[in-house]
PDB file of C-alpha atoms in Angstrom:
ATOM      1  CA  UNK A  66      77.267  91.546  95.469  1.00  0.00           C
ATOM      2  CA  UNK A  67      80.107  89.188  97.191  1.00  0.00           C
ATOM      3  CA  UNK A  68      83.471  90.661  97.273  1.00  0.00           C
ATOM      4  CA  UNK A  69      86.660  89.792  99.049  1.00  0.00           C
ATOM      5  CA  UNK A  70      88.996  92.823  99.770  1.00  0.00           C
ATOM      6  CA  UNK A  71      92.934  91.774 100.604  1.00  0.00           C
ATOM      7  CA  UNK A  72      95.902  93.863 102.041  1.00  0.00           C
ATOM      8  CA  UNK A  73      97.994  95.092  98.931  1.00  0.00           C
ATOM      9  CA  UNK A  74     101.417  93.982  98.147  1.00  0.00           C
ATOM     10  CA  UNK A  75     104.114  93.608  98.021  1.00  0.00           C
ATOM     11  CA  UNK A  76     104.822  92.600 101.717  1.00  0.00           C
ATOM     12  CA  UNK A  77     108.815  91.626 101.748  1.00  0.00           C
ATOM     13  CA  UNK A  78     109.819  90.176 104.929  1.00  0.00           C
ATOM     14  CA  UNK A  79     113.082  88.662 106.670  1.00  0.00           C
ATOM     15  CA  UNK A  80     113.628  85.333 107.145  1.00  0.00           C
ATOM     16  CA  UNK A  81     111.538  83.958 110.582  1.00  0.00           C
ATOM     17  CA  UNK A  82     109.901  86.932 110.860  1.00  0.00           C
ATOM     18  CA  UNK A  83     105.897  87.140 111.314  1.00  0.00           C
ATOM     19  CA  UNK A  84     102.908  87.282 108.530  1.00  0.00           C
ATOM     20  CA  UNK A  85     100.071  88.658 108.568  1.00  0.00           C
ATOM     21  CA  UNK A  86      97.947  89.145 105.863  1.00  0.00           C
ATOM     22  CA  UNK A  87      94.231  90.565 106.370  1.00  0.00           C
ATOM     23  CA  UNK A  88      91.305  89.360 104.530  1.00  0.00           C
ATOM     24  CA  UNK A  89      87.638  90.938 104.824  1.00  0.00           C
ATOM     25  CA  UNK A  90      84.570  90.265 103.052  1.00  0.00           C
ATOM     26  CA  UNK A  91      81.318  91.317 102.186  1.00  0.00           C
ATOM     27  CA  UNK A  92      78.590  88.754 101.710  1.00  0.00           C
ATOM     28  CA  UNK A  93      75.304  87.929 102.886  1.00  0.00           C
ATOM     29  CA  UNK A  94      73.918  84.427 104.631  1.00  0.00           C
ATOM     30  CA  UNK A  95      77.122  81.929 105.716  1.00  0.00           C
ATOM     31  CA  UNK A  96      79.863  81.711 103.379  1.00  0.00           C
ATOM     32  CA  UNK A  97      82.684  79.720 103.501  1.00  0.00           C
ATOM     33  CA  UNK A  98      86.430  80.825 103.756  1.00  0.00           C
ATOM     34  CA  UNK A  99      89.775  80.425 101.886  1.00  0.00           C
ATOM     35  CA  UNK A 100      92.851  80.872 101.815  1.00  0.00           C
ATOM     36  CA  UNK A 101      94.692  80.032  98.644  1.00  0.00           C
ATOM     37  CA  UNK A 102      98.227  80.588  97.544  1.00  0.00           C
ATOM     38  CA  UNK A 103      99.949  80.629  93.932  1.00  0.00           C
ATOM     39  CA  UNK A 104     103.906  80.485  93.117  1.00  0.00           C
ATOM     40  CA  UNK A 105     105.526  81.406  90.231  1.00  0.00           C
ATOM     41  CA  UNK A 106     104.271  79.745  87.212  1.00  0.00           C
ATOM     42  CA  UNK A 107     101.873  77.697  88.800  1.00  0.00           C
ATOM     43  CA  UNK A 108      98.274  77.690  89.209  1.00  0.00           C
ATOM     44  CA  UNK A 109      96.181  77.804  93.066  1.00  0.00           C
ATOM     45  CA  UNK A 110      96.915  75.631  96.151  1.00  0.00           C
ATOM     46  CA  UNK A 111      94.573  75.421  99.011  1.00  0.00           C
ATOM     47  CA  UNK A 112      95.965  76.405 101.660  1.00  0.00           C
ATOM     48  CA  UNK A 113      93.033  76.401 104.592  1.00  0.00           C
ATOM     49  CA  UNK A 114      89.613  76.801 104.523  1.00  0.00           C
ATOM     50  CA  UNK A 115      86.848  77.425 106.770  1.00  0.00           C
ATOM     51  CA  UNK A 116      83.165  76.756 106.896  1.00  0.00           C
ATOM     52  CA  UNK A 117      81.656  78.185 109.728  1.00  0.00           C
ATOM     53  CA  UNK A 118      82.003  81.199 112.190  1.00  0.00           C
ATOM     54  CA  UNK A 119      84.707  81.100 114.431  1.00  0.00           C
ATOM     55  CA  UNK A 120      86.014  77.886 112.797  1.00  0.00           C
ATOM     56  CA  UNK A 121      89.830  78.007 112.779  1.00  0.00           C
ATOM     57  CA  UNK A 122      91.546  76.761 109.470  1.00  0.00           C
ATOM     58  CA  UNK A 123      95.314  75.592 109.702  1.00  0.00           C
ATOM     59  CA  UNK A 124      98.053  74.100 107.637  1.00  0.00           C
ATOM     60  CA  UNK A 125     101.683  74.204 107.363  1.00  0.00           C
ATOM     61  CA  UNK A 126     102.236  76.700 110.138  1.00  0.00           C
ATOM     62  CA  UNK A 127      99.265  79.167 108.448  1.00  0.00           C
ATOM     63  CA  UNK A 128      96.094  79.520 110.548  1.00  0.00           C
ATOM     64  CA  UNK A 129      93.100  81.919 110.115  1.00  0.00           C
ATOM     65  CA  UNK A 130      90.059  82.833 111.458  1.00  0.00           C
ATOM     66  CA  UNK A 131      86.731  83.178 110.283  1.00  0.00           C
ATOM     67  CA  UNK A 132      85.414  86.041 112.297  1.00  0.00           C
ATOM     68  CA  UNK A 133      81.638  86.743 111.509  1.00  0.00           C
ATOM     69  CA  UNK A 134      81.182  89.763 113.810  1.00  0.00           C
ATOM     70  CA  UNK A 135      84.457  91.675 111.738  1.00  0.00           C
ATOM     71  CA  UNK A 136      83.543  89.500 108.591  1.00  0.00           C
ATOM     72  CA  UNK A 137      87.540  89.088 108.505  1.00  0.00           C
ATOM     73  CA  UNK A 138      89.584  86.041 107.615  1.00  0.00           C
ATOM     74  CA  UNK A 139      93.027  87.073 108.558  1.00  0.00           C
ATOM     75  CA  UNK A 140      96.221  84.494 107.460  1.00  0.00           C
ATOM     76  CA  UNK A 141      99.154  84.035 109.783  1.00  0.00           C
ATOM     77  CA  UNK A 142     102.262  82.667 110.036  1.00  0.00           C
ATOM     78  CA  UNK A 143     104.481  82.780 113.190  1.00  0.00           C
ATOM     79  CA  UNK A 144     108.069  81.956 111.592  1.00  0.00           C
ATOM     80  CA  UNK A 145     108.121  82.172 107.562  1.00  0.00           C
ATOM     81  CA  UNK A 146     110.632  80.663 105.273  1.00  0.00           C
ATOM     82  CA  UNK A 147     111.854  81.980 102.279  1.00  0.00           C
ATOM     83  CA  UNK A 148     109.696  78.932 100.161  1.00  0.00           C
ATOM     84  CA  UNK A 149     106.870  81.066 101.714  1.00  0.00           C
ATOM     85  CA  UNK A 150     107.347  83.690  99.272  1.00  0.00           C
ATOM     86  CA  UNK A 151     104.238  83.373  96.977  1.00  0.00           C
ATOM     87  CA  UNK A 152     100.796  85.279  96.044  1.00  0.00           C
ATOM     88  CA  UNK A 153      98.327  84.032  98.640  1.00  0.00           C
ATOM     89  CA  UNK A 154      94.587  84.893  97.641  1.00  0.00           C
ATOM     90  CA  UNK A 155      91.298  85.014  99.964  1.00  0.00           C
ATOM     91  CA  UNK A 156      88.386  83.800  98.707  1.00  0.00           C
ATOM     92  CA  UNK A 157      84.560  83.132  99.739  1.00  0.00           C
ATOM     93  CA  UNK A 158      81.811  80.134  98.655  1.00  0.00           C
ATOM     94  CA  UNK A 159      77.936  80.272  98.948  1.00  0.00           C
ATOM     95  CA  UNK A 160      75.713  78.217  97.329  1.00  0.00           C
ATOM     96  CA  UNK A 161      73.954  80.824  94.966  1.00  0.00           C
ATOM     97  CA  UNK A 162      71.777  80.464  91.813  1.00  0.00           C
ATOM     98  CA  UNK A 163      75.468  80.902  90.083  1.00  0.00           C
ATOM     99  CA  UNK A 164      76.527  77.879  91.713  1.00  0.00           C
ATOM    100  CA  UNK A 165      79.261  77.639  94.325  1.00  0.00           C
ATOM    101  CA  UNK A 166      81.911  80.236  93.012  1.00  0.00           C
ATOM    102  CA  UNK A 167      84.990  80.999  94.381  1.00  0.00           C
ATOM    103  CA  UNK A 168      85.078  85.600  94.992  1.00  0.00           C
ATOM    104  CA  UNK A 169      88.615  86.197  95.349  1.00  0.00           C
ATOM    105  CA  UNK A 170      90.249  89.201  96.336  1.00  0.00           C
ATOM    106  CA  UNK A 171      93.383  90.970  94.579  1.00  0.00           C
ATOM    107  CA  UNK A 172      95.741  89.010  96.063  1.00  0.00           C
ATOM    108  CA  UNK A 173      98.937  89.915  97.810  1.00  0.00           C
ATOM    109  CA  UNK A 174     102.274  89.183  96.855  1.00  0.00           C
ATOM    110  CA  UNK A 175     105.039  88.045  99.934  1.00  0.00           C
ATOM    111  CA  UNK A 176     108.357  88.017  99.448  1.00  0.00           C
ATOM    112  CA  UNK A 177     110.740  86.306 101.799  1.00  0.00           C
ATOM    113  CA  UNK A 178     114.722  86.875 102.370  1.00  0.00           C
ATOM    114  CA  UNK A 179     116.782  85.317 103.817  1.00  0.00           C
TER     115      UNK A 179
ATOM    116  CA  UNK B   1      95.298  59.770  92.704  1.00  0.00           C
ATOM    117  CA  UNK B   2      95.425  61.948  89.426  1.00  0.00           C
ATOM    118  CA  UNK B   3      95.017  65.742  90.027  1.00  0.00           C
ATOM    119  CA  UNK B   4      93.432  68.151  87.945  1.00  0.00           C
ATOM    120  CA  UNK B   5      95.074  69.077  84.623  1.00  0.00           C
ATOM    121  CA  UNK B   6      94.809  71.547  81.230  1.00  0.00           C
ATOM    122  CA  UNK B   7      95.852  71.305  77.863  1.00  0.00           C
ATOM    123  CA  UNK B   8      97.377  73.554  76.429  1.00  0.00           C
ATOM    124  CA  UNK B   9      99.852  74.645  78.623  1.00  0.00           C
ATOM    125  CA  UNK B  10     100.768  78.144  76.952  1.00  0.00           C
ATOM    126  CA  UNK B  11      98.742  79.371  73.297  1.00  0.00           C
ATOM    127  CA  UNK B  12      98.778  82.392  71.273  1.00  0.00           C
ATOM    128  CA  UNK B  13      96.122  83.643  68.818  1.00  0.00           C
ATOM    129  CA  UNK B  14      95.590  86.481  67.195  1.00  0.00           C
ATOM    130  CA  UNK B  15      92.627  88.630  67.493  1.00  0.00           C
ATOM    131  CA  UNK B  16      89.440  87.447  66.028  1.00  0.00           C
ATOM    132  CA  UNK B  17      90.357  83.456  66.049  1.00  0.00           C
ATOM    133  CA  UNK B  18      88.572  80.954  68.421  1.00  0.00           C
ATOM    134  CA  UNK B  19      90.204  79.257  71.094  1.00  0.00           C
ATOM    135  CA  UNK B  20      89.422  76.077  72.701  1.00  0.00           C
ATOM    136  CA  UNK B  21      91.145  74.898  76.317  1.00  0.00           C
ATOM    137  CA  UNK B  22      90.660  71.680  77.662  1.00  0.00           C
ATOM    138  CA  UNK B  23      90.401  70.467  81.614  1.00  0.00           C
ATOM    139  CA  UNK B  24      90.366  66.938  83.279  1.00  0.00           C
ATOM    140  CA  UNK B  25      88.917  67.101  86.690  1.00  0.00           C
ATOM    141  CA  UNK B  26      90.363  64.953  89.685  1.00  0.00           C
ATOM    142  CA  UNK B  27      89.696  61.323  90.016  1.00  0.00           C
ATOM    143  CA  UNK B  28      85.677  61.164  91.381  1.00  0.00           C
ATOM    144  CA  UNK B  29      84.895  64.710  91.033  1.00  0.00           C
ATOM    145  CA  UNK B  30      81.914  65.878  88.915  1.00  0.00           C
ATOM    146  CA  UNK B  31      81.991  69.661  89.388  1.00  0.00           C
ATOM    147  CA  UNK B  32      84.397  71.671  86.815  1.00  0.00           C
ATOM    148  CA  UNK B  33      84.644  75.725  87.332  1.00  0.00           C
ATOM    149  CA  UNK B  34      86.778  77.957  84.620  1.00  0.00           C
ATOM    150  CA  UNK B  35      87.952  81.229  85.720  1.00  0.00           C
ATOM    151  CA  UNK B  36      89.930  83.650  83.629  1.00  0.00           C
ATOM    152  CA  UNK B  37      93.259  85.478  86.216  1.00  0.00           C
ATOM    153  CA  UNK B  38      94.490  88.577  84.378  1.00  0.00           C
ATOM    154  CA  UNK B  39      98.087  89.522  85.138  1.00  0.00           C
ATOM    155  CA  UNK B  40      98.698  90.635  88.927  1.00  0.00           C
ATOM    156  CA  UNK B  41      94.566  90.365  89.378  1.00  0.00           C
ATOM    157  CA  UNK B  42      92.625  87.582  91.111  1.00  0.00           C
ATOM    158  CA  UNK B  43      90.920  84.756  89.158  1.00  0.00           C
ATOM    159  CA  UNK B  44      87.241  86.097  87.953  1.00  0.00           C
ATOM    160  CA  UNK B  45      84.559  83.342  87.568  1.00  0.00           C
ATOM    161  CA  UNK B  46      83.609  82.596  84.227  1.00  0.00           C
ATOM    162  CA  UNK B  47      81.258  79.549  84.433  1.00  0.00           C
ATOM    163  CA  UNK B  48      80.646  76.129  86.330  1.00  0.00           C
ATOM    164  CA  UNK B  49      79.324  72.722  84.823  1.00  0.00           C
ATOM    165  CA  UNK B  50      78.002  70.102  87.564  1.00  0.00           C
ATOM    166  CA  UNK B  51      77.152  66.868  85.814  1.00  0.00           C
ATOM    167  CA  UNK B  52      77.555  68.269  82.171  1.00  0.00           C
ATOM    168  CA  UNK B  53      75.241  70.908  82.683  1.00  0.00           C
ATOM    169  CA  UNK B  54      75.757  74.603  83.322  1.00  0.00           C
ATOM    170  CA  UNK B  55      75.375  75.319  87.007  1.00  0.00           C
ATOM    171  CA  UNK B  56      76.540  79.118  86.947  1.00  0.00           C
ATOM    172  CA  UNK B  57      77.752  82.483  85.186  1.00  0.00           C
ATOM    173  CA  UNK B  58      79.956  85.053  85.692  1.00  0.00           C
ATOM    174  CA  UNK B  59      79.793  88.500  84.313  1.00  0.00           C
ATOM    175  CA  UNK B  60      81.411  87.196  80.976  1.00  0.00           C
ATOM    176  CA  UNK B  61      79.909  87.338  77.255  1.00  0.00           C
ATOM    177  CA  UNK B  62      78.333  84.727  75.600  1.00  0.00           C
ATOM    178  CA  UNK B  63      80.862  84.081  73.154  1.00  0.00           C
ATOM    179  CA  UNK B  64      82.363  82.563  75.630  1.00  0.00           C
ATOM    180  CA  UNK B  65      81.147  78.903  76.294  1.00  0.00           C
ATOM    181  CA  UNK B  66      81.896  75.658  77.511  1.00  0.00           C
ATOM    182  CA  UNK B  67      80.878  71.983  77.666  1.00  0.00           C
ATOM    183  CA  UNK B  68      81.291  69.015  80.169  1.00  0.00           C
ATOM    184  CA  UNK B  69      81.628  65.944  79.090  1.00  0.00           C
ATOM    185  CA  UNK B  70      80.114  62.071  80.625  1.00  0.00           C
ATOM    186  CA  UNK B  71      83.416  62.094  81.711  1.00  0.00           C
ATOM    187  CA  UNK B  72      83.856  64.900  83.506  1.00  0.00           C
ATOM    188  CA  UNK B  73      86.156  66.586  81.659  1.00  0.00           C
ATOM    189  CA  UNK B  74      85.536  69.980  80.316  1.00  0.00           C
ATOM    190  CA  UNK B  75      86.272  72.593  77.524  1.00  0.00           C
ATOM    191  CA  UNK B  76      86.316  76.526  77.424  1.00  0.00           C
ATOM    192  CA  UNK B  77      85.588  77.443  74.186  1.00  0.00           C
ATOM    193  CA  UNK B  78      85.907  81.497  73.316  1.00  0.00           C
ATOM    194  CA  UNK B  79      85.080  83.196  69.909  1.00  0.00           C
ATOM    195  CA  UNK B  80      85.918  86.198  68.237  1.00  0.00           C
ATOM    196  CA  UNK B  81      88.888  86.641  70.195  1.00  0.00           C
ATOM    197  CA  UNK B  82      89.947  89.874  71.442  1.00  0.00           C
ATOM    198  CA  UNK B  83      93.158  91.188  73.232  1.00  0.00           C
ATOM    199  CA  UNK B  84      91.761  91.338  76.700  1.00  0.00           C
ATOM    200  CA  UNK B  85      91.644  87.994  76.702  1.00  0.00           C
ATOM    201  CA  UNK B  86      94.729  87.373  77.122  1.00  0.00           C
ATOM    202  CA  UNK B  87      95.102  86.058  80.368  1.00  0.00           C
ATOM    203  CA  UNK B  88      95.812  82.712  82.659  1.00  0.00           C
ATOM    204  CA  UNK B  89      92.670  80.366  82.447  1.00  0.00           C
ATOM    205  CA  UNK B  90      92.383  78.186  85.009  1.00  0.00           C
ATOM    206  CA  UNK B  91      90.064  74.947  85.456  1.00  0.00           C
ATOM    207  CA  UNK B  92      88.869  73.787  88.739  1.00  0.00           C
ATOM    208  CA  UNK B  93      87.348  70.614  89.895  1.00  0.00           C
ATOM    209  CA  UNK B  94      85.141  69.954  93.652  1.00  0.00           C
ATOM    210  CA  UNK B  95      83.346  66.858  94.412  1.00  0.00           C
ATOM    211  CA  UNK B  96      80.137  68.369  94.092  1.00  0.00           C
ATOM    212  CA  UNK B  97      78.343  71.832  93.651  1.00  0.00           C
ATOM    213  CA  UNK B  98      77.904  72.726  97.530  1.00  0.00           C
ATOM    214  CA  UNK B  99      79.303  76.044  98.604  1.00  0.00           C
ATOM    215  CA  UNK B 100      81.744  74.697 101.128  1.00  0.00           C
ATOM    216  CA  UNK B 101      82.999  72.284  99.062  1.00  0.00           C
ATOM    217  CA  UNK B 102      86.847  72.779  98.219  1.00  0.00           C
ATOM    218  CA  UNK B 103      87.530  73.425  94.378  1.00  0.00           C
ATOM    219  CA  UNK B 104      90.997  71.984  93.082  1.00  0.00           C
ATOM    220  CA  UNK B 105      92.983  74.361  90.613  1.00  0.00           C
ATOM    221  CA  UNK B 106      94.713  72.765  87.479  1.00  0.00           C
ATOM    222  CA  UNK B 107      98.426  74.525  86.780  1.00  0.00           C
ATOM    223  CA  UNK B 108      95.948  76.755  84.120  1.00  0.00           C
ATOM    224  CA  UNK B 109      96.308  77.681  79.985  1.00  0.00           C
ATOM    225  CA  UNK B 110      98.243  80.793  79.826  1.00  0.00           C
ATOM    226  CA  UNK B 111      96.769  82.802  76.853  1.00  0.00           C
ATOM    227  CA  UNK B 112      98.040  85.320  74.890  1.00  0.00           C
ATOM    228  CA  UNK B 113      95.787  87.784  71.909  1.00  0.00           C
ATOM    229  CA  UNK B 114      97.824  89.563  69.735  1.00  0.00           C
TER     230      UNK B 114
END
């Protein structure tokens, strides 16, 4: 079946420092990408999405990916802040007889200092 | 524009009760997903109603079950309750069933067995 496999966390970082956060997956025909984040108490946020190989999604200084040939998704961030800090999940959408469910990975948690 | 919400925000039951949780999708939407996020795990798709019918199934048991309403809105019924259960259910809402559509997250029901 679809799965979504995510670096583990905790990833603590300084303050302006780079992100990267590296998403594969395993699924067959075209799915689409996501990148969705969660803070404290709170349920998901899109973040970015993308629908198509080598589409590039981007928001809020994030950008990824969507690499069919390494069936990766990586997120990146050039300069985080510390309002960064969050769990940021990857996730993947086909139209299947199950509808169009979201596969998320484990999620990874970042934690920013300043 | 109104975004997606749930009611309750926070329940306890004790094992063996039912439960039921309640969504209202975004303004024009008529797609409503419900997925169950266990602590420090990724949200795991429990079902998917697309114009008040069920349009998808996760790997969950029957007893638990859901309805959409003319509406839109949507309930997540679960019986027998047991202590795995405990966990964050969260509704989501898309403007339709297709696989690259974007799905909208509510701020969830945070549920806890004893």
């Amino acid at each position: 079946g679809d799965s979504v496999t995510q670096m583990e966390g905790p990833v603590t970082l300084s303050e302006e420092a780079c992100l990267t956060i590296n998403c594969t997956y395993t699924a067959t025909g075209y799915p689409s990408l996501f990148w969705y984040v969660q803070y404290p108490g709170e349920g998901l946020q899109l973040l970015l999405k993308a629908t198509k190989a080598d589409d590039k999604g981007s928001n809020k200084g994030f950008e990824a990916t969507y690499r069919k040939e390494t069936t990766s998704f990586h997120l990146e961030k050039g300069s985080v802040q510390v309002s960064d800090s969050a769990v940021y999940f990857c996730a993947l959408s086909k139209i299947k007889a199950a509808g169009n469910k979201l596969t998320f990975g484990g999620g990874t948690r970042v934690l920013v200092k300043p | 524009e109104t975004g997606v919400t749930q009611s309750p925000t926070h329940l306890i039951k004790t094992r063996g009760q039912q439960v039921t949780l309640r969504c209202s999708s975004q303004s024009g939407h008529n797609t409503v997903s419900w997925y169950q996020q266990a602590l420090g795990q990724g949200p795991q798709f429990i079902f998917q109603y697309y114009r008040e019918e069920e349009n998808g199934r996760g790997n969950f048991p029957p007893r638990f079950s859901g309805l959409q309403f003319p509406n839109y809105s949507s309930e997540l019924n679960v019986n027998a309750l047991e202590l795995d259960d405990s966990a964050l259910y969260l509704c989501a809402s898309s403007l339709a069933a297709g696989g690259s559509e974007t799905q909208y997250f509510g701020p969830g029901t945070r549920l806890l067995v004893l």
